[in-house]
PDB file of C-alpha atoms in Angstrom:
ATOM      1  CA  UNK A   1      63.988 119.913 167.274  1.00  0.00           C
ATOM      2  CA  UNK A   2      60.232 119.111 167.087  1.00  0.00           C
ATOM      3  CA  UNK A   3      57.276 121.061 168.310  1.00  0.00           C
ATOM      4  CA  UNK A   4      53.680 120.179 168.073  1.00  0.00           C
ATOM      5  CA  UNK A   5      51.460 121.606 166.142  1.00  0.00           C
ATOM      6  CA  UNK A   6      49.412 124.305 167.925  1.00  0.00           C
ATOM      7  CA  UNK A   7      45.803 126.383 166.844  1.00  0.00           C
ATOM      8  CA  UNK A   8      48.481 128.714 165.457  1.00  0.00           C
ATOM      9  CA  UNK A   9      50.121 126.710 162.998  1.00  0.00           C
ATOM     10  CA  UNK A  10      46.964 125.710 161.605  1.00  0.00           C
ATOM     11  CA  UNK A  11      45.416 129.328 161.509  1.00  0.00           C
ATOM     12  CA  UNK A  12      45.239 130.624 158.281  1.00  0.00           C
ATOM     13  CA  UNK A  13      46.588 134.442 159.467  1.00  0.00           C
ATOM     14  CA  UNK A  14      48.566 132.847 162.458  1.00  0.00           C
ATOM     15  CA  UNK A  15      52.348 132.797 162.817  1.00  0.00           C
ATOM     16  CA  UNK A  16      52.574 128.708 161.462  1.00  0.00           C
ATOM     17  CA  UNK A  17      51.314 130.365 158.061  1.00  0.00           C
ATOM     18  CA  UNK A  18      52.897 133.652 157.855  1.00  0.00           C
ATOM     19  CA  UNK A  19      56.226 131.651 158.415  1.00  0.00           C
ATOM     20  CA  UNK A  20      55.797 129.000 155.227  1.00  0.00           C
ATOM     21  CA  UNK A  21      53.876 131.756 152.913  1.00  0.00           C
ATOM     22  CA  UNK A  22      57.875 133.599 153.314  1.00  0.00           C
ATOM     23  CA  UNK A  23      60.096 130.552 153.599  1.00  0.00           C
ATOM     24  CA  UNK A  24      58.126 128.444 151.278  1.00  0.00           C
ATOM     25  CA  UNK A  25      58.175 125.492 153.195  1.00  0.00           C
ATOM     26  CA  UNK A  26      55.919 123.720 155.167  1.00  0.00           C
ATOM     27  CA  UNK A  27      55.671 124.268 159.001  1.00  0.00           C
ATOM     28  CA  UNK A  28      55.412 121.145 161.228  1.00  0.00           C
ATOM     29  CA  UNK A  29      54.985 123.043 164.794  1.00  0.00           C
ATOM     30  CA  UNK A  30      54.643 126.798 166.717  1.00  0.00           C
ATOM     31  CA  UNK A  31      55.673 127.605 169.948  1.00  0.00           C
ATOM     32  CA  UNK A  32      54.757 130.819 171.311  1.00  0.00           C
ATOM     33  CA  UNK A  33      57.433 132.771 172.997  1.00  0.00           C
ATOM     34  CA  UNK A  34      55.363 135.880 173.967  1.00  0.00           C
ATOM     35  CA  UNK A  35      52.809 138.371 172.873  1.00  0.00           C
ATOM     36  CA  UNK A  36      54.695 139.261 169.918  1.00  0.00           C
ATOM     37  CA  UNK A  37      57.057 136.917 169.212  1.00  0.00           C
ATOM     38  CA  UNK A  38      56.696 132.709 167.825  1.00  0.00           C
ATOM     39  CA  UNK A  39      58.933 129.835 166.500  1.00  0.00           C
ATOM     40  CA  UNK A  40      57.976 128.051 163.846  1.00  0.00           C
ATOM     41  CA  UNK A  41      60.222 124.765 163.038  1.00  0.00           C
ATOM     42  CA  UNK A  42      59.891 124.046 159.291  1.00  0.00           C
ATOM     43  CA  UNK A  43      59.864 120.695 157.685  1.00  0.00           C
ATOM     44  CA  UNK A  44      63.640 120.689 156.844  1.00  0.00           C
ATOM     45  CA  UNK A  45      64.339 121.331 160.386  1.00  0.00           C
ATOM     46  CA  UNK A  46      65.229 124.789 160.569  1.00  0.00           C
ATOM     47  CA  UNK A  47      63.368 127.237 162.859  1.00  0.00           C
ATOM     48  CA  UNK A  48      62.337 130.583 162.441  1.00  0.00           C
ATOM     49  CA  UNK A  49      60.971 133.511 164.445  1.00  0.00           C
ATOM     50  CA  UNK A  50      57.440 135.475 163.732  1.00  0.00           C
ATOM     51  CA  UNK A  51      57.404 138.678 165.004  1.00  0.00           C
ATOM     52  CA  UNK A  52      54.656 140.674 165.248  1.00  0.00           C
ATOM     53  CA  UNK A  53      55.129 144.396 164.786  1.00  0.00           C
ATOM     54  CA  UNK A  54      53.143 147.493 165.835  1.00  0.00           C
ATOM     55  CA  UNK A  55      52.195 147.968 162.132  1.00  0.00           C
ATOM     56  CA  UNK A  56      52.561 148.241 158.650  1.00  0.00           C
ATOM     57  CA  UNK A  57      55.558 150.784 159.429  1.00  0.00           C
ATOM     58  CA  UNK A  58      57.432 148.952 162.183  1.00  0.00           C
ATOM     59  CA  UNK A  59      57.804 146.086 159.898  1.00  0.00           C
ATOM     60  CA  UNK A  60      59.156 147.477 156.755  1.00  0.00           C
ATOM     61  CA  UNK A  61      61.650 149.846 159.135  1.00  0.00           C
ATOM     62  CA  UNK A  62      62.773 146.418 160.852  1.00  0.00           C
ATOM     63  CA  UNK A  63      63.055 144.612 157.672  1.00  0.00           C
ATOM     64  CA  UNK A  64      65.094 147.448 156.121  1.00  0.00           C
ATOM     65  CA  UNK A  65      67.374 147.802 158.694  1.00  0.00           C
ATOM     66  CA  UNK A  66      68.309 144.142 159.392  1.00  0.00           C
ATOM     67  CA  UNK A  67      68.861 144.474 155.419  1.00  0.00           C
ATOM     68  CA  UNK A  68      70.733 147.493 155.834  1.00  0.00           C
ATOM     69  CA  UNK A  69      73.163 145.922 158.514  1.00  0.00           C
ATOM     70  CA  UNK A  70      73.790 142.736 156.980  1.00  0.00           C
ATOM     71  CA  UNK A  71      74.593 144.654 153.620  1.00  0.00           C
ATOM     72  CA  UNK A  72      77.856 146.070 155.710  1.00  0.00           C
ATOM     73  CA  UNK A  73      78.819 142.445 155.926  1.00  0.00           C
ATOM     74  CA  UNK A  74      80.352 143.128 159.325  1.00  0.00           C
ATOM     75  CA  UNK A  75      78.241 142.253 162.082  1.00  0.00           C
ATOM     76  CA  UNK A  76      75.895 139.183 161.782  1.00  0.00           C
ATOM     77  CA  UNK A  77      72.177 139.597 161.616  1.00  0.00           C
ATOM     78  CA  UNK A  78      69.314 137.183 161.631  1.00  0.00           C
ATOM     79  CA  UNK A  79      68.275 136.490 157.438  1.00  0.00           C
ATOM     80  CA  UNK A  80      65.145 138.146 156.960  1.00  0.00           C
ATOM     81  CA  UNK A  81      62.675 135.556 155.133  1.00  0.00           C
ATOM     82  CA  UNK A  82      59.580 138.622 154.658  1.00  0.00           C
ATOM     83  CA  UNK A  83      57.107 140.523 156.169  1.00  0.00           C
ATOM     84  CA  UNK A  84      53.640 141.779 155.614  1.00  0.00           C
ATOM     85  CA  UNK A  85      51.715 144.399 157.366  1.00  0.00           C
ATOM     86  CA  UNK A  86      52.148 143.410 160.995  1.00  0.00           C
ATOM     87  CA  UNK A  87      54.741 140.223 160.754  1.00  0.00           C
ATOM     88  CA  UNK A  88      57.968 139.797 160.468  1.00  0.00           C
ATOM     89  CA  UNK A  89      60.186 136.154 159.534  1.00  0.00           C
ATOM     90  CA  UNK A  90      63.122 136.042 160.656  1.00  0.00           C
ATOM     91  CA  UNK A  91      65.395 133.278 161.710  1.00  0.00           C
ATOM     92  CA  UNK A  92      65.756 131.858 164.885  1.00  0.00           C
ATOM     93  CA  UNK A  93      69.792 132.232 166.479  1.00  0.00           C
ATOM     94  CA  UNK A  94      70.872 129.495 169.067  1.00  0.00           C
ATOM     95  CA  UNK A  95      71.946 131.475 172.091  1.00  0.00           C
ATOM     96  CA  UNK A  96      75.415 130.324 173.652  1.00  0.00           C
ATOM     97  CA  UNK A  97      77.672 132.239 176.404  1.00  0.00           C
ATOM     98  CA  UNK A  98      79.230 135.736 176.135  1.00  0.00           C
ATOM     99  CA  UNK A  99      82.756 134.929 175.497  1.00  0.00           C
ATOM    100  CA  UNK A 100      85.770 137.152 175.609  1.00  0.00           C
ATOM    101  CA  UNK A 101      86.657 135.456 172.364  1.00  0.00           C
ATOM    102  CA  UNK A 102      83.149 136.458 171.045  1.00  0.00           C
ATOM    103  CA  UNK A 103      83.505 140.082 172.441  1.00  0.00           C
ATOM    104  CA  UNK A 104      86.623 141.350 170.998  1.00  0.00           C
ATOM    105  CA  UNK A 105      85.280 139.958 167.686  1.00  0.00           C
ATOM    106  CA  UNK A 106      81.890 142.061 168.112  1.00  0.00           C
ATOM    107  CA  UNK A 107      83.995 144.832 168.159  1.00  0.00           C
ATOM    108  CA  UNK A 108      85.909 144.185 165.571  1.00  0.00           C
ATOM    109  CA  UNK A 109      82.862 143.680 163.631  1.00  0.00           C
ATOM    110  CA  UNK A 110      80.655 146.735 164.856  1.00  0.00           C
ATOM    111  CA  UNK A 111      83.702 148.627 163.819  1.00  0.00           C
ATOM    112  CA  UNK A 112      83.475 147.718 160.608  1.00  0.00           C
ATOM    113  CA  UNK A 113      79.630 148.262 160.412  1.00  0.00           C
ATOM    114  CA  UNK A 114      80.003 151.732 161.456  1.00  0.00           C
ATOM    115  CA  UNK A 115      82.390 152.364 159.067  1.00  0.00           C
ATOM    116  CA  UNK A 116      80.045 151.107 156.309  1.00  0.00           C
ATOM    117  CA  UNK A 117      78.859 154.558 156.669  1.00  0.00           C
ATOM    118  CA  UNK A 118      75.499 156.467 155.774  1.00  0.00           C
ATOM    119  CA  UNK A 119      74.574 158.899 153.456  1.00  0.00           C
ATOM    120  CA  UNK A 120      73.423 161.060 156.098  1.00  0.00           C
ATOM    121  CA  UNK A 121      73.065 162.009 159.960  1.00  0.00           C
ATOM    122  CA  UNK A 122      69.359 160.631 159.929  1.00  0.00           C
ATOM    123  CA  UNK A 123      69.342 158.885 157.031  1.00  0.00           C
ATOM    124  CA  UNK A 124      67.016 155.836 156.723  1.00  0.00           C
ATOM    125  CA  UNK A 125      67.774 152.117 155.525  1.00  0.00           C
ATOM    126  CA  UNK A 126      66.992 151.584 151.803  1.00  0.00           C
ATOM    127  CA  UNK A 127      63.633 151.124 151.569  1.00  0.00           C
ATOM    128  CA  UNK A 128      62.636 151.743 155.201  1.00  0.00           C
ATOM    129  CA  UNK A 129      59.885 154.896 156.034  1.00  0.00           C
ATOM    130  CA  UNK A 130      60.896 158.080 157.157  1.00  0.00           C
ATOM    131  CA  UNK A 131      58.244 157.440 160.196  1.00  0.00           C
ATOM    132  CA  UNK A 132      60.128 154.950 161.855  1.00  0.00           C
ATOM    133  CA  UNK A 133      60.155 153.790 165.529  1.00  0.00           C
ATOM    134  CA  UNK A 134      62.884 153.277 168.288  1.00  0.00           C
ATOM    135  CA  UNK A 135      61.418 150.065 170.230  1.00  0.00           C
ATOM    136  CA  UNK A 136      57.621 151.127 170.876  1.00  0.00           C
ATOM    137  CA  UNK A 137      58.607 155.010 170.092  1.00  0.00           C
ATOM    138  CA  UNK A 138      58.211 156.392 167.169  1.00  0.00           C
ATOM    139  CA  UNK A 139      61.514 158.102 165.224  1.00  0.00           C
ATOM    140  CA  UNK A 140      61.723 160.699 162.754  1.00  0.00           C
ATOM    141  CA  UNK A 141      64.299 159.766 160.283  1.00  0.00           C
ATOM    142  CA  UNK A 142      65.075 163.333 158.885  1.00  0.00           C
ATOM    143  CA  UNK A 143      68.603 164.002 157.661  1.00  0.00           C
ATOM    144  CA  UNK A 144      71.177 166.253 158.181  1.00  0.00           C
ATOM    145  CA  UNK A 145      74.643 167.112 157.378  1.00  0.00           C
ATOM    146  CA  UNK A 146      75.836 169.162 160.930  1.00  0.00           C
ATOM    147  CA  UNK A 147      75.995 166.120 163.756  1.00  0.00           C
ATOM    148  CA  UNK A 148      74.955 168.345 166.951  1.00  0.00           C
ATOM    149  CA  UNK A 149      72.735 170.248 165.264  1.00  0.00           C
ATOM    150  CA  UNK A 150      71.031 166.963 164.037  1.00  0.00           C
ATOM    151  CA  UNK A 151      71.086 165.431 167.128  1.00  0.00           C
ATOM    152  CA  UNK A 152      70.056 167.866 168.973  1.00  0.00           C
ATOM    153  CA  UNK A 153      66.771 168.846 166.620  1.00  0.00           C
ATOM    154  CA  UNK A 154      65.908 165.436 165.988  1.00  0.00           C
ATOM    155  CA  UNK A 155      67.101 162.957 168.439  1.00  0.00           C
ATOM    156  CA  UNK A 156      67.079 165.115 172.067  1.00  0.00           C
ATOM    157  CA  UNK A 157      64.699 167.677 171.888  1.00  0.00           C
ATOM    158  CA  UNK A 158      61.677 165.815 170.488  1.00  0.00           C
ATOM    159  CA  UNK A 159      61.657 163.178 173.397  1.00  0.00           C
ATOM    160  CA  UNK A 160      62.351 166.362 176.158  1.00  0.00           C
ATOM    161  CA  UNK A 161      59.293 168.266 174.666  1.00  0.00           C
ATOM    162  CA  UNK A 162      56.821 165.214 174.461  1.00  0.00           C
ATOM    163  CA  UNK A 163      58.328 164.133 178.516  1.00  0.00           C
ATOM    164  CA  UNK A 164      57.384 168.034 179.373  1.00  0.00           C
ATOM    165  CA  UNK A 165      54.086 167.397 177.489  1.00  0.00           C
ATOM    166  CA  UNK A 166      54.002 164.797 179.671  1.00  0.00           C
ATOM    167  CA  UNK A 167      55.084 165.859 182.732  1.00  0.00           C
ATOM    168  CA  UNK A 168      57.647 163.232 183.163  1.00  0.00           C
ATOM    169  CA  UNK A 169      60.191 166.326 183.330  1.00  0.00           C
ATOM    170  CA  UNK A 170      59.468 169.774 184.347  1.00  0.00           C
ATOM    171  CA  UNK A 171      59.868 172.984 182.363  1.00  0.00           C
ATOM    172  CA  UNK A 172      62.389 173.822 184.924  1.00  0.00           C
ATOM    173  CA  UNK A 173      64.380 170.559 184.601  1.00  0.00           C
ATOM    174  CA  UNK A 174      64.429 170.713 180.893  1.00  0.00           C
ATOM    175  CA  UNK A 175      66.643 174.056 180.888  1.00  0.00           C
ATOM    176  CA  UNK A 176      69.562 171.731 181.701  1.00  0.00           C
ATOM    177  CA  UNK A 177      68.837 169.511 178.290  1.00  0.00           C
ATOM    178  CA  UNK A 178      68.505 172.257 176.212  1.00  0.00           C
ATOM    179  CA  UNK A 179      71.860 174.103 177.518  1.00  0.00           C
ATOM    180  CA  UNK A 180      73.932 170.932 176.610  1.00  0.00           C
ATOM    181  CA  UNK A 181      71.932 170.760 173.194  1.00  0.00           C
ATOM    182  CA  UNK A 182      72.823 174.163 172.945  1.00  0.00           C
ATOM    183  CA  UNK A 183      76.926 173.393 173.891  1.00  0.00           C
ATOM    184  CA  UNK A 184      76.664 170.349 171.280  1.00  0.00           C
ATOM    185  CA  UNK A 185      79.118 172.050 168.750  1.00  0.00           C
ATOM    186  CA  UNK A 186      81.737 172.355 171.924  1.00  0.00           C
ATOM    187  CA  UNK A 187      80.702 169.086 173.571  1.00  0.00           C
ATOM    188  CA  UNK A 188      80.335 166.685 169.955  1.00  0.00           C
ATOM    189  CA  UNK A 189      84.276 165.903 170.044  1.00  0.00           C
ATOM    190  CA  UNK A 190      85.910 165.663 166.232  1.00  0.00           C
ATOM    191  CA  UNK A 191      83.360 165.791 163.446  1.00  0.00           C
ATOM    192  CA  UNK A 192      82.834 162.342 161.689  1.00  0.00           C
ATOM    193  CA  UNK A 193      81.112 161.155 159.158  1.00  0.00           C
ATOM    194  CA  UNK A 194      78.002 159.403 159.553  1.00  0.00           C
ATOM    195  CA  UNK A 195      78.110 156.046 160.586  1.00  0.00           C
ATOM    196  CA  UNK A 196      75.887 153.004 159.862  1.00  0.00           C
ATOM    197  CA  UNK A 197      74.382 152.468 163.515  1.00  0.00           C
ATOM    198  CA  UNK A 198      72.128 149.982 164.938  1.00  0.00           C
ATOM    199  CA  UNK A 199      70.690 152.747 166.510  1.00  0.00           C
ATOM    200  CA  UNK A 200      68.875 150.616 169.934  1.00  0.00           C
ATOM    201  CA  UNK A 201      72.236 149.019 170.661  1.00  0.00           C
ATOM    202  CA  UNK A 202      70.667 147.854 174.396  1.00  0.00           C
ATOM    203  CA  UNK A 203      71.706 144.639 175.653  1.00  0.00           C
ATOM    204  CA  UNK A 204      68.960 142.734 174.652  1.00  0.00           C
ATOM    205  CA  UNK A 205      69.192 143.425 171.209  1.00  0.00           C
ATOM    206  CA  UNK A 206      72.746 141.589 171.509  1.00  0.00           C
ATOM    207  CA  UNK A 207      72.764 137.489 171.084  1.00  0.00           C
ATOM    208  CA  UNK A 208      75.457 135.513 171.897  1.00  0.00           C
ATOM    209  CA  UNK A 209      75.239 132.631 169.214  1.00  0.00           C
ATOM    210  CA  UNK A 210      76.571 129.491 170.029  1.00  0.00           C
ATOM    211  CA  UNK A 211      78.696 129.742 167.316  1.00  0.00           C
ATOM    212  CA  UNK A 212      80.707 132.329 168.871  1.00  0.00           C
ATOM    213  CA  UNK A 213      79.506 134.904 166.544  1.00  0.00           C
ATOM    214  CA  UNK A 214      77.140 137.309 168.174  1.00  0.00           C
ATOM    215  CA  UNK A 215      73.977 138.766 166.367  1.00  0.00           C
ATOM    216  CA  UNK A 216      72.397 142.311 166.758  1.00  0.00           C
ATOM    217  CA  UNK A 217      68.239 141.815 166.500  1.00  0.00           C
ATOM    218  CA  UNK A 218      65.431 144.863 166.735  1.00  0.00           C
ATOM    219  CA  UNK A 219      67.295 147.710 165.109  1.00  0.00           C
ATOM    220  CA  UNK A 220      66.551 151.613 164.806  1.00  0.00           C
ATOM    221  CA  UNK A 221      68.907 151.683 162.232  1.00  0.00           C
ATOM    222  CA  UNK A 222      69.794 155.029 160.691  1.00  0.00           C
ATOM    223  CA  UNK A 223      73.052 157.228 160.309  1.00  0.00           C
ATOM    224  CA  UNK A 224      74.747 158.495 163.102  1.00  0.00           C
ATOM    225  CA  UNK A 225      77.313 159.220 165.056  1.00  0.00           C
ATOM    226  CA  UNK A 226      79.347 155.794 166.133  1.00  0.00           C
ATOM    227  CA  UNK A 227      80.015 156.999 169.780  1.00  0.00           C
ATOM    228  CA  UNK A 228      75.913 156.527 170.079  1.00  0.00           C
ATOM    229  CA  UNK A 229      75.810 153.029 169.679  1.00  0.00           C
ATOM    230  CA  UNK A 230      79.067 152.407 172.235  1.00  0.00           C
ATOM    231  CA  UNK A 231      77.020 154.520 174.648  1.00  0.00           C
ATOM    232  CA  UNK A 232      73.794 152.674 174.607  1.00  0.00           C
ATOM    233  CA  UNK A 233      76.117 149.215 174.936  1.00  0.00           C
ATOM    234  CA  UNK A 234      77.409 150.647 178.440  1.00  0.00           C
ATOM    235  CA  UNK A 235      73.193 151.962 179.141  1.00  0.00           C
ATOM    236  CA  UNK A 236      71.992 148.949 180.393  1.00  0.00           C
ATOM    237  CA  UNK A 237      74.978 146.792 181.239  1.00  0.00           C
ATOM    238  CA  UNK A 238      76.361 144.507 177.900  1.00  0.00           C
ATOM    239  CA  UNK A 239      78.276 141.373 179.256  1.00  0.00           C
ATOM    240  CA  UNK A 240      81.997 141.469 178.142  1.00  0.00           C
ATOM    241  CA  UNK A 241      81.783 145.601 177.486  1.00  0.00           C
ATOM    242  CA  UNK A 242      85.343 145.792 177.930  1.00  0.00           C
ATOM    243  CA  UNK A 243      86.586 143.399 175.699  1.00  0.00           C
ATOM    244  CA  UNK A 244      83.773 144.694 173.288  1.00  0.00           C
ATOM    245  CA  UNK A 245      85.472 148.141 173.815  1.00  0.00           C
ATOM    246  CA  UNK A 246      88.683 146.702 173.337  1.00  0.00           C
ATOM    247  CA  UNK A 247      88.170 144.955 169.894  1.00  0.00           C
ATOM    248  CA  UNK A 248      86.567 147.764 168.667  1.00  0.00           C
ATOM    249  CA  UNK A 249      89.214 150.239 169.599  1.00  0.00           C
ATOM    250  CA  UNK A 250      91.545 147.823 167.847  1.00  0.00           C
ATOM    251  CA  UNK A 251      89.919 147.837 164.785  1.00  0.00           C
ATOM    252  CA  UNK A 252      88.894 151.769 165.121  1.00  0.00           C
ATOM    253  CA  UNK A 253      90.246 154.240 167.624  1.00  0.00           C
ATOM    254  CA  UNK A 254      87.711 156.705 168.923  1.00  0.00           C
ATOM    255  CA  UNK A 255      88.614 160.183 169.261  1.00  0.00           C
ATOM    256  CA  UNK A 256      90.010 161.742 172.795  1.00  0.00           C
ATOM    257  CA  UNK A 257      87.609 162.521 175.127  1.00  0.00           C
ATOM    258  CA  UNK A 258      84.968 159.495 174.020  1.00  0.00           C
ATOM    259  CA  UNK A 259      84.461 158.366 177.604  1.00  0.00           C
ATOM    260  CA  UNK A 260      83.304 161.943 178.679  1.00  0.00           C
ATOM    261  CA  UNK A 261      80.645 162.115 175.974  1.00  0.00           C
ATOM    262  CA  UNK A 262      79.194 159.159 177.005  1.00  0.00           C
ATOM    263  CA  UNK A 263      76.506 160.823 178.759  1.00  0.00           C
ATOM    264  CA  UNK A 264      75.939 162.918 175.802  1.00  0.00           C
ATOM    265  CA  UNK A 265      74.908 160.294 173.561  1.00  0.00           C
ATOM    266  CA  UNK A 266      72.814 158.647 176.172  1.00  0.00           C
ATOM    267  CA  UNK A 267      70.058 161.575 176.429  1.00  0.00           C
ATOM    268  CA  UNK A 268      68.926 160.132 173.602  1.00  0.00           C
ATOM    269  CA  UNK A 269      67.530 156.477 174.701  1.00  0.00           C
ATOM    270  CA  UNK A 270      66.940 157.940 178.072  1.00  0.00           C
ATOM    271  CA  UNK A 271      64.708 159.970 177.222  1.00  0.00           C
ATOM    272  CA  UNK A 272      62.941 157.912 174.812  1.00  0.00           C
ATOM    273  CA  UNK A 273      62.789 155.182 177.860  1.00  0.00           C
ATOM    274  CA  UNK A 274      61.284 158.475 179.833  1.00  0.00           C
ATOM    275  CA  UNK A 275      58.496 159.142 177.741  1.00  0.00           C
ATOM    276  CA  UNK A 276      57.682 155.448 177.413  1.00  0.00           C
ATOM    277  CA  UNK A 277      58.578 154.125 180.933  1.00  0.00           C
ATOM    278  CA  UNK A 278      58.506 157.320 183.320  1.00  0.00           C
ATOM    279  CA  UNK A 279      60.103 159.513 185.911  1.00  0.00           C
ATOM    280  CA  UNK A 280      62.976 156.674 186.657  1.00  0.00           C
ATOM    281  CA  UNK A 281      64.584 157.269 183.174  1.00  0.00           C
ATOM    282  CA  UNK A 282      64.249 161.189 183.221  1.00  0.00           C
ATOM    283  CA  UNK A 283      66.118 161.596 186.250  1.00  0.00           C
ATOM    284  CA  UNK A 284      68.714 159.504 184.598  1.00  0.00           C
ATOM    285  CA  UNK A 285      68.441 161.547 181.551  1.00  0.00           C
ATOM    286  CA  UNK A 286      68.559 164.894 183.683  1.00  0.00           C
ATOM    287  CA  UNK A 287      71.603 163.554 185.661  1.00  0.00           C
ATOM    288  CA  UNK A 288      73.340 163.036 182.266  1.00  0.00           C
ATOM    289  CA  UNK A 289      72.970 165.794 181.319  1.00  0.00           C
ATOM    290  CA  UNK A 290      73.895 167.703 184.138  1.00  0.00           C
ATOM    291  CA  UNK A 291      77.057 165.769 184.096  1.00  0.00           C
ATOM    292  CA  UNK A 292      77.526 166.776 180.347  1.00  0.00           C
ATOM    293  CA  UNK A 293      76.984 170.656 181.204  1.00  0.00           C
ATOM    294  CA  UNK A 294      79.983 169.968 183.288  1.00  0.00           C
ATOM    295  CA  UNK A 295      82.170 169.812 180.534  1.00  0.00           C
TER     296      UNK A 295
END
């Protein structure tokens, strides 16, 4: 593949430099993608993607956990070449079709990542900040040993106070949030340990490589409970859930009851995706959890 050399690659702080300062080779074109995001094709032919982050933070918490996930040696990640203060080099993955093939092995192979485990509910990637951020939201990575009680202080009730701050949700609507964050310890299912999660497990943070294999991109990694990353994979519509579902299940049975708590585990993103996005998302949220109070 050749690109031609734009202002970037010949900027001294653009994307064409950032990319050969951590590869160490030489860049012979840049493409822009978007805002944030470049490929740079260097001079042996590989390419690579710049990222640029929302700071300093952002890109040592994305660095760490793409570290942190390929240490499992389950599911594949993108190598990470560096980063600085607001960049990010990663490589490029050639996209290809969502095959059931490539869908019961995903499974398989996010099993296996969750079971690589965590030292904590909360608990960050080695090396990655305690401040971190869930796409443009920011994320407290505090730990804890109790799973609800975690969740519930740390996860849920941050977002639902900042989208009352807001008034994306009103103090009346909230009650229903903080009842099932209340009814966590019935609600949770088994206890289990802390697993090593992706933690933004949306669809587009799922590649299909042509290769068959797929790759997870953009994580908010950080211990947690396994069912959380399954229920952000059904959120927003994954191609192939079911054989995803089914490889995993193979690999790892969940406990009785999963599909119930489904809605449990999505308060979470929804209510991140409320405070960033709007009303849309909260009335999601709320209607999760009124299904949840249900239970």
């Amino acid at each position: 593949m050749s690109l031609p050399p734009g202002p970037s690659a010949r900027d001294g702080d653009g994307p064409g430099a950032v990319a050969a300062r951590f590869t160490g080779r030489a860049v012979t074109g840049v493409r822009p993608l978007s805002a944030s995001l470049a490929e740079a094709v260097l001079d042996d032919g590989r390419v690579v993607v710049v990222k640029t982050t929302a700071g300093a933070e952002a890109a040592r918490a994305e660095a760490a956990g793409l570290r942190w996930l390929a240490a499992a040696g389950a599911v594949r990640v993108p190598a990470v070449h560096g980063h600085d203060a607001h960049r990010l080099v990663v490589d490029r993955v050639a996209q290809g079709p969502p095959g059931r093939r490539a869908a019961l092995r995903f499974g398989r192979e996010l099993a296996a990542l969750h079971a690589a485990g965590a030292p904590a509910f909360g608990a960050p990637p080695p090396g990655g900040p305690v401040e971190a951020f869930i796409g443009l939201a920011p994320m407290r990575n505090v730990t804890g040993d109790d799973w609800p009680g975690w969740y519930a202080g740390h996860r849920v009730l941050p977002y639902l106070r900042r989208a009352v701050d807001d008034g994306v949700v009103t103090a009346g609507e909230a009650g229903v949030v903080e009842r099932v964050c209340e009814r966590l310890p019935e609600l949770a299912g088994p206890a289990e340990p802390p697993a090593r999660l992706h933690g933004d497990l949306w669809n587009g943070n799922v590649l299909w490589g042509a290769d068959g294999h797929v790759r997870l991109i953009d994580p908010a990694a950080h211990g947690g409970h396994r069912e959380t990353d399954l229920a952000m994979l059904a959120l927003f519509g994954c191609p192939r859930l079911d054989a995803v579902l089914e490889g995993y299940r193979e690999a790892a049975p969940l406990a009785a009851g999963w599909r119930a708590r489904v809605g449990v585990h999505q308060l979470f993103p929804l209510l991140v995706h409320a405070v960033l996005f709007g009303r849309g998302y909260a009335e999601q949220a709320l209607a999760a959890a009124r299904s949840a109070d249900r239970l």
